[in-house]
Coordinates of C-alpha atoms in Angstrom, one line a residue:
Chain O
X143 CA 0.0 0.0 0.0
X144 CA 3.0 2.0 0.3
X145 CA 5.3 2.7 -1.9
X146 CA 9.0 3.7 -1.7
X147 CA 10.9 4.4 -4.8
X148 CA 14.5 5.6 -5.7
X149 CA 13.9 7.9 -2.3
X150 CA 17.2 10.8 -1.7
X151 CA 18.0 13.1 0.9
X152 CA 21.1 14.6 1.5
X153 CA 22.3 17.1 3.5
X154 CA 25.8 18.2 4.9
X155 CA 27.5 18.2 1.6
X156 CA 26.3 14.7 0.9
X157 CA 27.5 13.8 4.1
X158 CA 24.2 13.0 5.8
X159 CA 21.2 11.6 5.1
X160 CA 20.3 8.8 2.6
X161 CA 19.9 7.8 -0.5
X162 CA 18.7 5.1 -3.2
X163 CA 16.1 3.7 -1.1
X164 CA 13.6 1.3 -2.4
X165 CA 11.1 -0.5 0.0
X166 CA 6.9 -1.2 -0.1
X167 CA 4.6 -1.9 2.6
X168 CA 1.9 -4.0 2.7
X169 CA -1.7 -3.4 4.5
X170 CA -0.9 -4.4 8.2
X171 CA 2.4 -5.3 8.4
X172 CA 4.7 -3.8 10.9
X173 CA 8.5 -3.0 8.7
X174 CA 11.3 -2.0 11.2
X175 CA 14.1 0.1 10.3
X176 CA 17.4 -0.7 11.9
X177 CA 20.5 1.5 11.6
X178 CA 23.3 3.1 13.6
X179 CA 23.2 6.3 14.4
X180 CA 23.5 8.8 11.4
X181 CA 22.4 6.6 8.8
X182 CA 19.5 8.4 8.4
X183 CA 16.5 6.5 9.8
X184 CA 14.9 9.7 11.3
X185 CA 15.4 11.5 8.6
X186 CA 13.6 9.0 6.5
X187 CA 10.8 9.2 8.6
X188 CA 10.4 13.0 7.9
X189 CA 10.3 12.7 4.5
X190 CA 7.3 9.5 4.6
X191 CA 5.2 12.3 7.2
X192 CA 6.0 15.0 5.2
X193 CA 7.8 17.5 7.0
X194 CA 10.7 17.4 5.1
X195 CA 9.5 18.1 1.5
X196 CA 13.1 18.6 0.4
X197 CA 13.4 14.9 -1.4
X198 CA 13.8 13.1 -4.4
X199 CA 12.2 10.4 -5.7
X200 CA 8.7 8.8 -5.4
X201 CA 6.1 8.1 -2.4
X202 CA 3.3 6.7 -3.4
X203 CA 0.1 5.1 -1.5
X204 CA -2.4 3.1 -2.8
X205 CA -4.9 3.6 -0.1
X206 CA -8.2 6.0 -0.9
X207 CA -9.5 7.0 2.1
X208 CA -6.1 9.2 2.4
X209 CA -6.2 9.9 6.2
X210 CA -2.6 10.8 5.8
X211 CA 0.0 9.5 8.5
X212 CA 0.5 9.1 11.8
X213 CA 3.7 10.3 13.5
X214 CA 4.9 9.3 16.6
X215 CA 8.2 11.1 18.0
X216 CA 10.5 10.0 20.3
X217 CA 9.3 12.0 23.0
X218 CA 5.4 12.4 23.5
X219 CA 5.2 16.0 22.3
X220 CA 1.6 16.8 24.1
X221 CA 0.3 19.8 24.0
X222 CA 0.8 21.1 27.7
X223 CA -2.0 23.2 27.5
X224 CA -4.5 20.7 26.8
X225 CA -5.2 18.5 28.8
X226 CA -5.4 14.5 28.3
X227 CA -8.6 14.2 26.5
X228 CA -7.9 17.2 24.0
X229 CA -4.5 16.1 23.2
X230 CA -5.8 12.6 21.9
X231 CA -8.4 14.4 19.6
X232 CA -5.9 16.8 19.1
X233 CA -5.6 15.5 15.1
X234 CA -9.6 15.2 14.4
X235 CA -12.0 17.4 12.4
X236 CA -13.5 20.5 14.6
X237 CA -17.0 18.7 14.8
X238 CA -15.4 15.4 16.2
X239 CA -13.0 17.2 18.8
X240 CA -15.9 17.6 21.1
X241 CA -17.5 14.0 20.6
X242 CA -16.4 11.2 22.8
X243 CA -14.7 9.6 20.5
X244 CA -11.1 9.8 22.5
X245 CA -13.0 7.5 24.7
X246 CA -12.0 4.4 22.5
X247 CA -9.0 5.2 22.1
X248 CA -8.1 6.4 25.8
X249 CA -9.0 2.6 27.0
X250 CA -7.2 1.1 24.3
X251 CA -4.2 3.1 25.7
X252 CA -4.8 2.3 29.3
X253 CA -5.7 5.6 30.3
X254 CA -9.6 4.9 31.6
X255 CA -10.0 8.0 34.0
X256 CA -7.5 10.6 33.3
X257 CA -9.1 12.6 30.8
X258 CA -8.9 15.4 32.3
X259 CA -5.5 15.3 33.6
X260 CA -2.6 18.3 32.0
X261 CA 0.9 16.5 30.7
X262 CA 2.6 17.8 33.8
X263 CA 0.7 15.3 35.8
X264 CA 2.0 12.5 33.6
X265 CA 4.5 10.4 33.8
X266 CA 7.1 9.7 31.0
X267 CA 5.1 6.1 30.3
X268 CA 1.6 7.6 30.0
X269 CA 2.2 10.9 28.1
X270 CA 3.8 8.4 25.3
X271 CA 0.3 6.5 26.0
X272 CA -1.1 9.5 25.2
X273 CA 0.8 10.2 22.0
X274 CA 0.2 6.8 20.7
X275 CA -4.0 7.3 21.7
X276 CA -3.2 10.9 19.5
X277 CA -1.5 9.3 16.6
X278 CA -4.3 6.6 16.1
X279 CA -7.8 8.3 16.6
X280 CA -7.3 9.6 13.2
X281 CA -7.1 6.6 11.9
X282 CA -4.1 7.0 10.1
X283 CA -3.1 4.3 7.0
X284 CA 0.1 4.1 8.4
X285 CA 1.5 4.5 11.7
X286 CA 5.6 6.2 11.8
X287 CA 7.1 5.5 14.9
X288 CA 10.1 7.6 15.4
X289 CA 12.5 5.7 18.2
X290 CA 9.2 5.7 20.2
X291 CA 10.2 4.0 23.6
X292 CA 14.1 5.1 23.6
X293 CA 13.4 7.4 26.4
X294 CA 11.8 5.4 28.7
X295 CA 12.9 2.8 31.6
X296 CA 13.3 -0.5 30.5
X297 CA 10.3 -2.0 32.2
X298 CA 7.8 0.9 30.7
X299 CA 9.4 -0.1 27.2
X300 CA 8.3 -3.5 27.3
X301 CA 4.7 -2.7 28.4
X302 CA 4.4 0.1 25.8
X303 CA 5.7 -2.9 23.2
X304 CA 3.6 -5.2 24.6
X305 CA 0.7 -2.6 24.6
X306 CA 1.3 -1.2 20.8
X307 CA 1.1 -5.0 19.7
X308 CA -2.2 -5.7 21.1
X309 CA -3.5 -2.0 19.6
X310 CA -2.0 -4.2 15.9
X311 CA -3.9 -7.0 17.0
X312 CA -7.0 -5.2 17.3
X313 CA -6.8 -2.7 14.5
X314 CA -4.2 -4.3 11.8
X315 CA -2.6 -0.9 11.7
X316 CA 0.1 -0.7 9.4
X317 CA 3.2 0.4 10.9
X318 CA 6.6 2.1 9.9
X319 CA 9.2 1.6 13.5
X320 CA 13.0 3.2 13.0
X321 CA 14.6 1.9 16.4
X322 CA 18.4 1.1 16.9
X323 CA 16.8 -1.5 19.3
X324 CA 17.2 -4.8 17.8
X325 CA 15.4 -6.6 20.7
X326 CA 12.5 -4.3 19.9
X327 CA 12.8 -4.3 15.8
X328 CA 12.7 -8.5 16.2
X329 CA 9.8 -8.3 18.7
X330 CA 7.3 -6.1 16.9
X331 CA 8.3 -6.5 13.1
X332 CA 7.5 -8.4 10.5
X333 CA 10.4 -7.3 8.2
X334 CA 13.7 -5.6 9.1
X335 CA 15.6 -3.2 7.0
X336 CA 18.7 -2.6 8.0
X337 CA 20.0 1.0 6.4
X338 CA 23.3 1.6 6.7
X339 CA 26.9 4.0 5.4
X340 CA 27.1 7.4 5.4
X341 CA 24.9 8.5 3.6
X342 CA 22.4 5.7 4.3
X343 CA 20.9 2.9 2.1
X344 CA 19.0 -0.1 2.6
X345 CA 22.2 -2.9 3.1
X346 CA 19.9 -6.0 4.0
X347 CA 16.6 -6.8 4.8
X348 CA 15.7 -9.4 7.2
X349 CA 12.5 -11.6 7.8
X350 CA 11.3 -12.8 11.2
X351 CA 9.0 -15.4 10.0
X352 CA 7.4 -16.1 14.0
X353 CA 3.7 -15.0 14.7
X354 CA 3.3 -12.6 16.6
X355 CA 3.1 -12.3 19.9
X356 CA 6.8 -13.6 20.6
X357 CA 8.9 -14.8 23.4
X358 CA 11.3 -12.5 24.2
X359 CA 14.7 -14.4 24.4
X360 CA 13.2 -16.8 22.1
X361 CA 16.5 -19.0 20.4
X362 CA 15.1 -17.8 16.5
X363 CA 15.0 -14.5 17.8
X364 CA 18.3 -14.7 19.6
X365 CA 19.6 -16.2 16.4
X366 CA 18.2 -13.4 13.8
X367 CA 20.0 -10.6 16.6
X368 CA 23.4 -12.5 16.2
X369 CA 22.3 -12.0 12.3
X370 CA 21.6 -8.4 12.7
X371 CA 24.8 -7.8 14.6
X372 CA 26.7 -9.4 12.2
X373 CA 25.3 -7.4 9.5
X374 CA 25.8 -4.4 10.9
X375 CA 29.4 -5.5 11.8
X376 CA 28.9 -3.8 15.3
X377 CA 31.0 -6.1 17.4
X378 CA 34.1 -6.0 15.0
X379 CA 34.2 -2.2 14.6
X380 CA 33.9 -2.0 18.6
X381 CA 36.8 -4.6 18.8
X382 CA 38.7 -2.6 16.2
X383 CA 38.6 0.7 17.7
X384 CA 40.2 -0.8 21.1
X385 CA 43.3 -2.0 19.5
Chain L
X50 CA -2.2 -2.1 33.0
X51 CA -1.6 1.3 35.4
X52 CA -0.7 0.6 38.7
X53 CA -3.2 1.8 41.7
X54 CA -0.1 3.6 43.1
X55 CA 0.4 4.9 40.0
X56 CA -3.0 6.5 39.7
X57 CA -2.9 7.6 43.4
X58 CA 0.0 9.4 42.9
X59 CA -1.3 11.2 40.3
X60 CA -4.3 12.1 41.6
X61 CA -2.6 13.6 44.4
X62 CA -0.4 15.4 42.2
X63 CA -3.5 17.0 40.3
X64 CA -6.2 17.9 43.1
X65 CA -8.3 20.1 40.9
X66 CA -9.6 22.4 42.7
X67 CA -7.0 23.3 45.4
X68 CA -8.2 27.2 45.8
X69 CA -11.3 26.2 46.6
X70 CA -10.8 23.6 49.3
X71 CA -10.3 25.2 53.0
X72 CA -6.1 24.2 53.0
X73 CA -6.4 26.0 49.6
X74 CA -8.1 29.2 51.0
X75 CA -5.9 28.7 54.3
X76 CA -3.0 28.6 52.0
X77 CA -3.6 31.9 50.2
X78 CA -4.9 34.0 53.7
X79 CA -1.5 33.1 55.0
X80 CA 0.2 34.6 52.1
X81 CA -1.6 37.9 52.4
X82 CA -1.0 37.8 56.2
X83 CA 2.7 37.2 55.3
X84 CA 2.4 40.3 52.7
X85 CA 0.6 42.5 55.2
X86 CA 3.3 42.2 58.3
X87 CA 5.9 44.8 56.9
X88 CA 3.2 47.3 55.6
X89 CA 1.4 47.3 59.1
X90 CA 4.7 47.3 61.3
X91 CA 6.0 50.2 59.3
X92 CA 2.4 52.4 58.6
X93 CA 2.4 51.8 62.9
X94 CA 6.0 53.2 63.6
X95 CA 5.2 56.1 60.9
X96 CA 2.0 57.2 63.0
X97 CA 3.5 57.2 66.5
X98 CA 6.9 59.0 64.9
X99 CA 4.0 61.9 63.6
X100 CA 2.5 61.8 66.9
X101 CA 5.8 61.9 69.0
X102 CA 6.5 64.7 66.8
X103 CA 9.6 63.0 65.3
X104 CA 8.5 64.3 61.6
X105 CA 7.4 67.1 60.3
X106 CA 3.8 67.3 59.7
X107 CA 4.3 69.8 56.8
X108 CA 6.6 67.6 55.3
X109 CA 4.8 64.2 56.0
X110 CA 1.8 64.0 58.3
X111 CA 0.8 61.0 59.9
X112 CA -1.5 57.8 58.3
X113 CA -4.4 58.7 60.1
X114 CA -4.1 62.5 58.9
X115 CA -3.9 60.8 55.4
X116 CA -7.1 58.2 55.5
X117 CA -9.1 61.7 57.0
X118 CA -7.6 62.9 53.7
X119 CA -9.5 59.9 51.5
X120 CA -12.3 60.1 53.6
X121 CA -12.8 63.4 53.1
X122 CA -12.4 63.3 49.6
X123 CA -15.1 60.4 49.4
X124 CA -17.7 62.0 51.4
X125 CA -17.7 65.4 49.2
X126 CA -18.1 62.8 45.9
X127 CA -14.6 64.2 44.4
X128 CA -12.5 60.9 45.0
X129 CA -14.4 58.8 43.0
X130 CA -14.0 61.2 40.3
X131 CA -10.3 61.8 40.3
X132 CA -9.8 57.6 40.5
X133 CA -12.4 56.9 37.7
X134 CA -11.2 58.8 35.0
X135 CA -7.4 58.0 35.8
X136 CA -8.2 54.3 35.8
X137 CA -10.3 55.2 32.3
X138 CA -7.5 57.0 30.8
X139 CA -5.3 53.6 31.9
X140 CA -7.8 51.3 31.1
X141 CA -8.2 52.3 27.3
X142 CA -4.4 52.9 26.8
X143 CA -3.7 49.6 28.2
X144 CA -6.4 48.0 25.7
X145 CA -5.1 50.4 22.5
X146 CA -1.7 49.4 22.8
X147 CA -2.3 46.0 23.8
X148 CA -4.2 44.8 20.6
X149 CA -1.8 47.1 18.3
X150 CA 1.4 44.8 20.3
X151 CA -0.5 41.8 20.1
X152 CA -1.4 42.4 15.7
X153 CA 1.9 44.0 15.1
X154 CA 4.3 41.3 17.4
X155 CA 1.9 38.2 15.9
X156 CA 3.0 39.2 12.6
X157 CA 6.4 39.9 13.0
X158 CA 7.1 37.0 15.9
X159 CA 5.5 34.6 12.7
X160 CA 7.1 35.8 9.5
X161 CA 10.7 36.4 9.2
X162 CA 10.5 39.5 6.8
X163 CA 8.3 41.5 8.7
X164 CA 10.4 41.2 11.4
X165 CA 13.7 42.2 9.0
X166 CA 11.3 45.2 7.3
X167 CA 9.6 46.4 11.1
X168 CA 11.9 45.4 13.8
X169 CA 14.4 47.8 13.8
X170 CA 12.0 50.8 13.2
X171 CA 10.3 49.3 16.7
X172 CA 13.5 49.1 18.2
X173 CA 14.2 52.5 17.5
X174 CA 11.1 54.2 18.2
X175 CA 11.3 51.8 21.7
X176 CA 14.5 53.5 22.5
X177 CA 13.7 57.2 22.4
X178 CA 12.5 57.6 26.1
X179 CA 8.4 57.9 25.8
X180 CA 8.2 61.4 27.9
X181 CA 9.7 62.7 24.6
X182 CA 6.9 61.9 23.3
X183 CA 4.8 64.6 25.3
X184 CA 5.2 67.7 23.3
X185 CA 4.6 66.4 20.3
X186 CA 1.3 64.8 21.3
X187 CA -0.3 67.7 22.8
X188 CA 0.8 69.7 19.7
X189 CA -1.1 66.8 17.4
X190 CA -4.0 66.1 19.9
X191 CA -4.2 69.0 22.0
X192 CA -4.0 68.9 25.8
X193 CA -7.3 66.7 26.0
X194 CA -7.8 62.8 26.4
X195 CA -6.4 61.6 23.0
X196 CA -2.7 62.8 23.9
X197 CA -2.6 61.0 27.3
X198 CA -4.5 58.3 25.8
X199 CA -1.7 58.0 23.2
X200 CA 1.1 58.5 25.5
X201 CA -0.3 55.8 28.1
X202 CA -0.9 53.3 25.1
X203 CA 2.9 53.7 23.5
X204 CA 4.4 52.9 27.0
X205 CA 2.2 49.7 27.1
X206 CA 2.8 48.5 23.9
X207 CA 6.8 48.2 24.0
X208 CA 6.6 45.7 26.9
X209 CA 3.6 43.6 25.2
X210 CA 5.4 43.6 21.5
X211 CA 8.5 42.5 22.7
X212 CA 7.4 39.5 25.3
X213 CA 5.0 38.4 22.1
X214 CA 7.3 38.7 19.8
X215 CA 9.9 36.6 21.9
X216 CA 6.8 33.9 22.8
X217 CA 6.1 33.3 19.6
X218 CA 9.7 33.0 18.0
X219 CA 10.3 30.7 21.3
X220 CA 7.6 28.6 20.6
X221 CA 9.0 24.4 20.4
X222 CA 9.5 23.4 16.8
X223 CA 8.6 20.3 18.2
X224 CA 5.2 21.1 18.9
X225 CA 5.1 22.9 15.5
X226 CA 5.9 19.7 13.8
X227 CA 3.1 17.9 15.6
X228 CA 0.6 20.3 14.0
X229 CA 2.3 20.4 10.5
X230 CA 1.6 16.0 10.6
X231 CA -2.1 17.3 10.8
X232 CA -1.5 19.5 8.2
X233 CA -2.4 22.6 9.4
X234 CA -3.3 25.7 7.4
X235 CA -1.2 28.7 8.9
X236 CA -3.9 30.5 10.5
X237 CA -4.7 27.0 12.7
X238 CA -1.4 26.7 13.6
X239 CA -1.2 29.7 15.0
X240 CA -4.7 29.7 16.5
X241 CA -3.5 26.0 17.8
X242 CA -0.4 25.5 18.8
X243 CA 1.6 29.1 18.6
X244 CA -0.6 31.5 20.4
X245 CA -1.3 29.1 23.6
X246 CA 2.2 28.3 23.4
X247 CA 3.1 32.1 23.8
X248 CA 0.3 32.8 26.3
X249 CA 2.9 32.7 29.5
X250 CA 5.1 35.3 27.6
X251 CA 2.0 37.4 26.6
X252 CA 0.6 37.7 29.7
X253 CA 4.2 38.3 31.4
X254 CA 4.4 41.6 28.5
X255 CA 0.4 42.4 29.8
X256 CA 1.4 43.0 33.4
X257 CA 4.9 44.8 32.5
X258 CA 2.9 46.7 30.2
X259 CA 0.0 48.0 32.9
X260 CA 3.1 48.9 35.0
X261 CA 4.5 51.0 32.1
X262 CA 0.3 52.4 31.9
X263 CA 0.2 53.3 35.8
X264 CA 3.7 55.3 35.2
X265 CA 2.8 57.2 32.3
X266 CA -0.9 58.0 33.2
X267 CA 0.7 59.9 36.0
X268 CA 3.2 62.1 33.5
X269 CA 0.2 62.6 31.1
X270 CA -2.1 64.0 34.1
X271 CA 1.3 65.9 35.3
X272 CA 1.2 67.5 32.0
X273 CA -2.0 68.8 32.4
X274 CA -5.2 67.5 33.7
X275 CA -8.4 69.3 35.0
X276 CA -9.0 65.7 37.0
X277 CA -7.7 62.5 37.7
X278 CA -5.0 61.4 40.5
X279 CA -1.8 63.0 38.7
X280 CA -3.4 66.2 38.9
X281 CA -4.7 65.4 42.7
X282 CA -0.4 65.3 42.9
X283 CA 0.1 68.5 41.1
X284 CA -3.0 70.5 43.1
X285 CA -1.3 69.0 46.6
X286 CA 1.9 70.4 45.7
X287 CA 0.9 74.0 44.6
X288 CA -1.3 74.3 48.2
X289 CA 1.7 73.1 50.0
X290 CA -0.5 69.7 51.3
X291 CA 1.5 66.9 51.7
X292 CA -1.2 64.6 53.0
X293 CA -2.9 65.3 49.5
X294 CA 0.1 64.1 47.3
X295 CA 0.3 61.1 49.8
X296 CA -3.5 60.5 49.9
X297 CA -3.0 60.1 45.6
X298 CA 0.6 58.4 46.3
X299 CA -1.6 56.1 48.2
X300 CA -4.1 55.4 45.8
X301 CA -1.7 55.2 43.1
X302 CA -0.4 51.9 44.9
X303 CA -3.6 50.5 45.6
X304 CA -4.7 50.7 41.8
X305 CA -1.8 49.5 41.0
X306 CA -1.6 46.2 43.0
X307 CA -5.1 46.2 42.3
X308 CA -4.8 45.7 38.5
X309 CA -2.3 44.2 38.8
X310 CA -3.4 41.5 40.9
X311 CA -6.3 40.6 38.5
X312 CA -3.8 40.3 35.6
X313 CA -1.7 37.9 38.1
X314 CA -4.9 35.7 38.8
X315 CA -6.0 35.7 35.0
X316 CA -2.2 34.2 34.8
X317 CA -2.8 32.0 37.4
X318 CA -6.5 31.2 35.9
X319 CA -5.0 30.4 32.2
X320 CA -1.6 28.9 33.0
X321 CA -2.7 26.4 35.0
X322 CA -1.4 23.7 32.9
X323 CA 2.6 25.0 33.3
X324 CA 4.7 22.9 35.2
X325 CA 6.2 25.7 37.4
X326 CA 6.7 26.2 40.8
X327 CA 3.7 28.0 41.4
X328 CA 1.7 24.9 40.0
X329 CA 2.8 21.9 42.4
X330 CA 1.1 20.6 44.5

């Protein structure tokens, strides 16, 4: 449903960025993007939610109803001076802002009862509830998730994981995750692409062919990181710079 | 999947309505007593000095001399007269150059070229020190309400333009970003996301700004009045009666804090949301 063709973005002299990236997305399926940092998997994001128009090549979507995207930053970015409620149908049409339709979507984010509450009175786990509630009332045919849970405590991380694959569960969103998390990238996705080099492009891309939900620590799983690693030739660079 | 702590916490964090409960109202009564002790000590040491005969009473008479003063002017109808049309003339020159700040700064806090093309014109005319400005208003406007009208509105709007201008330019990109995913026409964006974000800034211009108003309503009615408090300050000093200039020295300060005190609850009313010291709990 999405397409990804010949996709450029350079900045920095040609430094930064990435380039000649090629990728599609089907209806429901959860793609990862795994890269060190640099390699451009943020920026990449940008340019699919459009707030960096400053790209070459083609995005295309097959989907009518064209609800556009939803973004979902590495920090929660709520509104401060709304409060709960308002920031989840922050994204809706002026009629709908008013209707209690953030009700759905605040119990599908574990939030039942704080409405009302401002961001301030939130901790770090349940404004990024918050933000995920925001990012789907809209309906949105596909979901960018922008290093979502790389500022949170370990435990939060898994619940949020746990919690964004029971929303996929229930609502076959479509889904676009640029972590530098492998655990996470093998728990959630369906496919992996691994971007990497200066500017970045798409080196491998890996499938984890295990249903959903996983065992974390599973031995496939465990295998596929050693796989990753390898790829991204993490260990040896770290071994070569202490020599 | 949230803990009951968890929620307790919370809750306890975000008690709604904490001025209203009793601890609340307790709270705030202590702070005004707090306020209150220096005034009182001092207006009690000033009034037995006067009566001792430590100080002059042609130079400054006691408190109670002072109060008689007010009351005075209250029972023969003139007080009410004198504070009316000073707060009027403050009043409409705060709300002139308020809206002029809040038009001119939203424009050039949002688009970079009117802020290269009118900046440093404002910074230049904010520069020349606003009593200059008397003169050339009473030759425009005459010596009536429009010049001190004027005068009062040009010293409120430098404070206001400049705290806008700065609350919007400060405004998160982030938050900017998270309406341009909703694409956002300009105008929502700025109804939506910049303007609330630059409210704190705004109303911190507003009550610098009715300071500015309180000081130049006094140089306007120094300039020439027929009534108002200003003038109350130049009729006191041509009879040689200090408790008179005191008396509208007095009531100076009480419109002041007054006004001001309802800009600092408006603040408190909006900004409710801020995660500041004044907010916690």
């Amino acid at each position: 449903m999405l397409n990804v063709k010949r996709l450029k973005r350079m900045f920095n002299n040609n430094q930064a960025g990435f380039h000649n990236i090629n990728f599609s997305v089907d209806k429901g399926e959860i793609i990862g993007i795994l890269g060190t940092s640099g390699c451009g998997k943020s920026t990449l994001l940008r340019v699919l939610s459009g707030l960096d128009p400053y790209y070459e090549g083609n995005i295309s979507s097959s989907d009518e109803a064209n609800n556009g995207v939803g973004m979902m930053f590495q920090e929660p970015r709520l509104l401060p001076w709304l409060s709960v409620r308002k920031n989840i149908s922050f994204g809706l049409k002026k009629e709908e802002r008013t209707s209690t339709k953030y009700q759905t979507y605040l119990d599908l984010v574990g939030l039942t009862g704080f409405e009302n509450h401002y961001p301030k009175d939130l901790s770090g786990g349940m404004a990024q509830r918050t933000a995920i509630a925001r990012a789907l009332i809209t309906e949105p045919e596909v979901l960018l998730l922008d290093e979502p849970f790389s500022a949170l405590d370990a435990f939060t991380k898994m619940q949020l994981q746990d919690l964004l694959l029971s929303i996929w569960q229930k609502k076959k969103t479509t889904m676009l995750l640029v972590t530098h998390d492998i655990d996470e990238a093998l728990y959630l996705c369906d496919r992996i692409l691994i971007l990497k080099g200066q500017p970045g492009e798409v080196f491998a891309e890996v499938q984890v062919e295990r249903s959903k939900p996983r065992t974390r620590g599973d031995a496939y799983l465990s295998q596929q990181k050693a796989h990753i690693l390898n790829l991204l030739n993490v260990e040896q660079k770290a071994a070569g710079e202490l020599k | 999947m949230i803990s009951e702590t968890q929620k307790w916490k919370v809750g306890q964090r975000a008690s709604p309505q904490k001025l209203s409960s009793s601890k609340g109202l307790f709270r705030v009564g202590k702070g005004f007593a707090l306020g209150s002790i220096l005034p009182i000590i001092l207006l009690i040491a000033w009034e037995i000095a006067a009566r001792v005969g430590l100080l002059a009473p042609h130079l400054l008479p006691a408190p109670s001399i002072i109060l008689e003063k007010i009351i005075s002017m209250y029972r023969d109808g003139s007080l009410f007269g004198h504070v009316s049309i000073t707060l009027t003339r403050v009043l409409l020159g705060f709300a002139i150059g308020t809206a002029a700040a809040v038009v001119i700064g939203a424009i050039v806090g949002y688009a970079k070229t009117a802020e290269q093309v009118l900046d440093p014109l404002f910074q230049a005319f904010r520069s020349i020190p606003s009593l200059a400005w008397v003169p050339l208003f009473i030759l425009w406007m005459g010596i009536g309400e429009p010049s001190k009208i004027s005068l009062i509105a040009v010293g409120v709007f430098f404070p206001v333009y400049l705290n806008i201008v700065a609350g919007i330019q400060g405004v998160d990109r982030k938050l900017i970003e998270v309406g341009r995913i909703y694409q956002l026409t300009p105008f929502q964006l700025t109804k939506r996301i910049i303007l609330p974000a630059a409210l704190p800034s705004f109303i911190t211009g507003m009550r610098s700004g009715l300071g500015l108003g309180w000081m130049f309503v006094v140089a306007a009615e120094l300039m020439g009045a027929s009534e108002g408090l200003g003038y109350l300050l130049v009729v006191g000093q041509n009879t040689y009666s200090p408790d008179t200039v005191i008396a509208s020295i007095l009531l100076f300060a009480i419109l002041g804090k007054g006004t001001d005190a309802l800009l600092k609850w408006i603040e408190y009313r909006s900004l409710k949301w801020q995660d500041s010291i004044n907010n916690q709990a």
